[in-house]
Amino acid sequence: MPDTMVAPSTSAETTTFDAIVIGAGIGGIYQLYRLRELGLSVRVFETGGGVGGTWYWNRYPGARFDSESYTYGYAFSKDLLKEWNWSEHFAPQPETEQYLNHVVDRFDLRRDIQCHSRVASAAWDEAARMWDVVLDDGRAYRCRFLITAVGPLSADTLPRFEGIGDFRGQSFHTYRWPHEAIDFAGKRVAVIGTGATGVQVIQTIAPLVGSLTVFQRTANWCTPLHNKRITEEEQAKIKAGYPAMFELLRQTPGCYIHNTDPRGTFEVSPEEREAFWERLYAEPGFSIWMANFRDVLTDLKANALFSEFVARKIRERVKDPTVAERLIPKGHGFGTRRVPQETGYYEVYNLPHVRLVDTRETPIVRVTETGIECSDGVREFDIIIYATGFDAVLGSFDRIDVRGVGGLTLKEHWADGPKTYLGLMSAGFPNLLTIVGPHNASTRCNIPRCIEQNVDWASDLIRYAEEHGIRRFESTQEAEADWSRHVEELAAGMLYTQVDSWLTGINTNVEGRNVRRVLQYQGGAPQYRERCDAVAAAGYEGMVLG
Ligand code: NAP
């Protein structure tokens, strides 16, 4: 442990802390590290049985990064960067879980992390200027600063199918994947959902199962990941290039190594355009989404032309033209929903034991004891996999009863859409900081990069409060209203706002999530960072400190 980290020791019996952090994922782990540096007593509560958040829970077959591994790891410690070797350009889940455990042990963080501890409620006590935090088993704690690091995709949701509990075979949501290995050999398997998760599962298990039926409601525009192992030579290059790479990541809108091409789609000749798109299709990772022409995500015509390019690729790769047409999205353009990255995904549908059911043509009626009944009859299964996504961004907050000044709940406060200041605070909720909260740049970002920014900012605010004898800080209503309006305005011209997906807060499996919301700050991470820094430099403008 570095010398600077002199943290008060706490024991299992301690119930009052300077700070409580909810969640031991990438955000919670780093937040603990920074608060320890400040010399504060901290307890992190984690629902799971281990650390890692997303990378603890999502242990489904094929789970791996869509961001380049070396851009994803923590940047705060040069020694950590030096000693950790990623094995693949896009690392698989077990390696990331191992990495996060390594970080926790390397910085001696585990002793302040309490697993199997789900926070059920948090209530602000105005007289004491403390938060009362209660776990779902009734254990109660107090703290001065409460920091949520609950993740944007941690409230998993199942379809509201009749009979879902009746199925007698094995069934799992991908987020709740069991720790034991699942034997797929000879099994009749159903996968429901074709988002980034479904795609990873489908392409991975297809060769292992007896038969596979994919239930797709909305096709997505999937593009090749082009993952490879990292050679020794590449490893040395990556490490030597870390300072320059992290500097680049600070400058790109989503903190990826890919940057938007400044040209417009129609400013180049058709031949040049086609050659450019062919090159992007052959490149690894998100360059096809992030480094495309500048207008592909904002101009309908440009977007339609590029979507047609990807449609052609799907038609080339899927042998049965009817299946190919089903796999080509018809209701939304490329990149207006999260782009799943694939490895041989489309070729799966050329296998004789794989079937695609379009649930808009053939709706699911109910789950039975032995399978899934659709409008055209019952299909029998041994295993049903629900890759049906999350109550994104807001869901993990809603699952905690957070009560601020006068008993106002965060859920009520955000009932008509989130209201925040910098995506990090809400008026009426003093001393509460929401790492990766709604209206924050981090939900549209190579997430650890934006998490580090969020955590650094939150920690600097807490340090400032400590140094200035400030016991209470809160966003003003005006600052919250201005920021919320600014976030809405930034998103206004973007095509994604016209499409249903978790990015716009739509989830048919959750009551009330049928109105599109602006959940992310769309101005880009550099502009977001500048705004946050300016607020701090102005003595925390827009906040009441007392
Ligand atoms: P998702 O993108 O929300 O996809 C859920 C899928 O389930 C969709 O195809 C959805 O259909 C379907 N579905 C949900 N309810 C249904 C119902 N009642 N009937 C039929 N189909 C239903 O969720 P996800 O795939 O778990 O991905 C969520 C996000 O996690 C991704 O966008 C990505 O940001 C992140 N992720 C990242 C990685 C990575 O970095 N490597 C990997 C996986 C996921 P509709 O589209 O019609 O709603």
GROMACS .gro file of N, CA and C in nm, residues 9 83 94 107 116 122 155 161 185 203 216 236 242 253 323 332 335 339 380 431 464 510 532:
model
   69
    9SER      N    1  -0.857   0.239   1.079
    9SER     CA    2  -0.900   0.100   1.064
    9SER      C    3  -1.043   0.087   1.115
   83GLU      N    4   0.264  -0.359  -1.440
   83GLU     CA    5   0.270  -0.500  -1.401
   83GLU      C    6   0.160  -0.586  -1.463
   94PRO      N    7  -1.350  -1.363  -1.736
   94PRO     CA    8  -1.273  -1.415  -1.621
   94PRO      C    9  -1.145  -1.335  -1.597
  107PHE      N   10  -0.392  -0.302  -0.356
  107PHE     CA   11  -0.403  -0.178  -0.280
  107PHE      C   12  -0.471  -0.200  -0.144
  116HIS      N   13  -2.212  -0.954  -0.009
  116HIS     CA   14  -2.342  -1.008   0.033
  116HIS      C   15  -2.419  -0.903   0.114
  122ALA      N   16  -3.151   0.445   0.210
  122ALA     CA   17  -3.058   0.547   0.259
  122ALA      C   18  -3.142   0.672   0.285
  155ALA      N   19  -2.943  -0.351  -1.299
  155ALA     CA   20  -3.078  -0.391  -1.258
  155ALA      C   21  -3.133  -0.479  -1.372
  161PHE      N   22  -4.346  -1.268  -1.916
  161PHE     CA   23  -4.419  -1.377  -1.981
  161PHE      C   24  -4.498  -1.455  -1.878
  185ALA      N   25  -2.393  -2.980  -2.401
  185ALA     CA   26  -2.385  -3.087  -2.502
  185ALA      C   27  -2.521  -3.154  -2.523
  203GLN      N   28  -2.317  -1.663  -3.027
  203GLN     CA   29  -2.202  -1.705  -3.109
  203GLN      C   30  -2.111  -1.802  -3.032
  216GLN      N   31  -3.566  -1.334  -3.147
  216GLN     CA   32  -3.526  -1.196  -3.171
  216GLN      C   33  -3.648  -1.108  -3.187
  236ALA      N   34   0.481  -0.497  -2.530
  236ALA     CA   35   0.585  -0.399  -2.501
  236ALA      C   36   0.546  -0.264  -2.559
  242TYR      N   37   0.160   0.385  -2.323
  242TYR     CA   38   0.051   0.423  -2.230
  242TYR      C   39   0.034   0.575  -2.214
  253PRO      N   40  -1.427   1.193  -2.781
  253PRO     CA   41  -1.556   1.215  -2.713
  253PRO      C   42  -1.595   1.104  -2.616
  323VAL      N   43  -3.363  -1.544  -4.375
  323VAL     CA   44  -3.301  -1.525  -4.243
  323VAL      C   45  -3.219  -1.395  -4.243
  332HIS      N   46  -3.452   0.106  -3.738
  332HIS     CA   47  -3.355   0.204  -3.686
  332HIS      C   48  -3.224   0.194  -3.763
  335GLY      N   49  -2.597   0.235  -3.544
  335GLY     CA   50  -2.535   0.316  -3.438
  335GLY      C   51  -2.633   0.396  -3.355
  339VAL      N   52  -2.409  -0.075  -3.057
  339VAL     CA   53  -2.369  -0.169  -3.162
  339VAL      C   54  -2.307  -0.293  -3.098
  380GLU      N   55  -3.997  -2.705  -2.754
  380GLU     CA   56  -3.950  -2.767  -2.629
  380GLU      C   57  -3.802  -2.735  -2.607
  431ASN      N   58  -2.486   1.580   0.028
  431ASN     CA   59  -2.373   1.488   0.055
  431ASN      C   60  -2.389   1.352  -0.016
  464TYR      N   61  -1.221   1.909  -0.036
  464TYR     CA   62  -1.248   2.053  -0.020
  464TYR      C   63  -1.339   2.075   0.102
  510VAL      N   64  -4.055  -0.331  -1.772
  510VAL     CA   65  -4.065  -0.253  -1.647
  510VAL      C   66  -4.177  -0.151  -1.660
  532CYS      N   67  -1.708   2.019  -1.537
  532CYS     CA   68  -1.691   1.977  -1.396
  532CYS      C   69  -1.575   2.054  -1.332
   0.00000   0.00000   0.00000
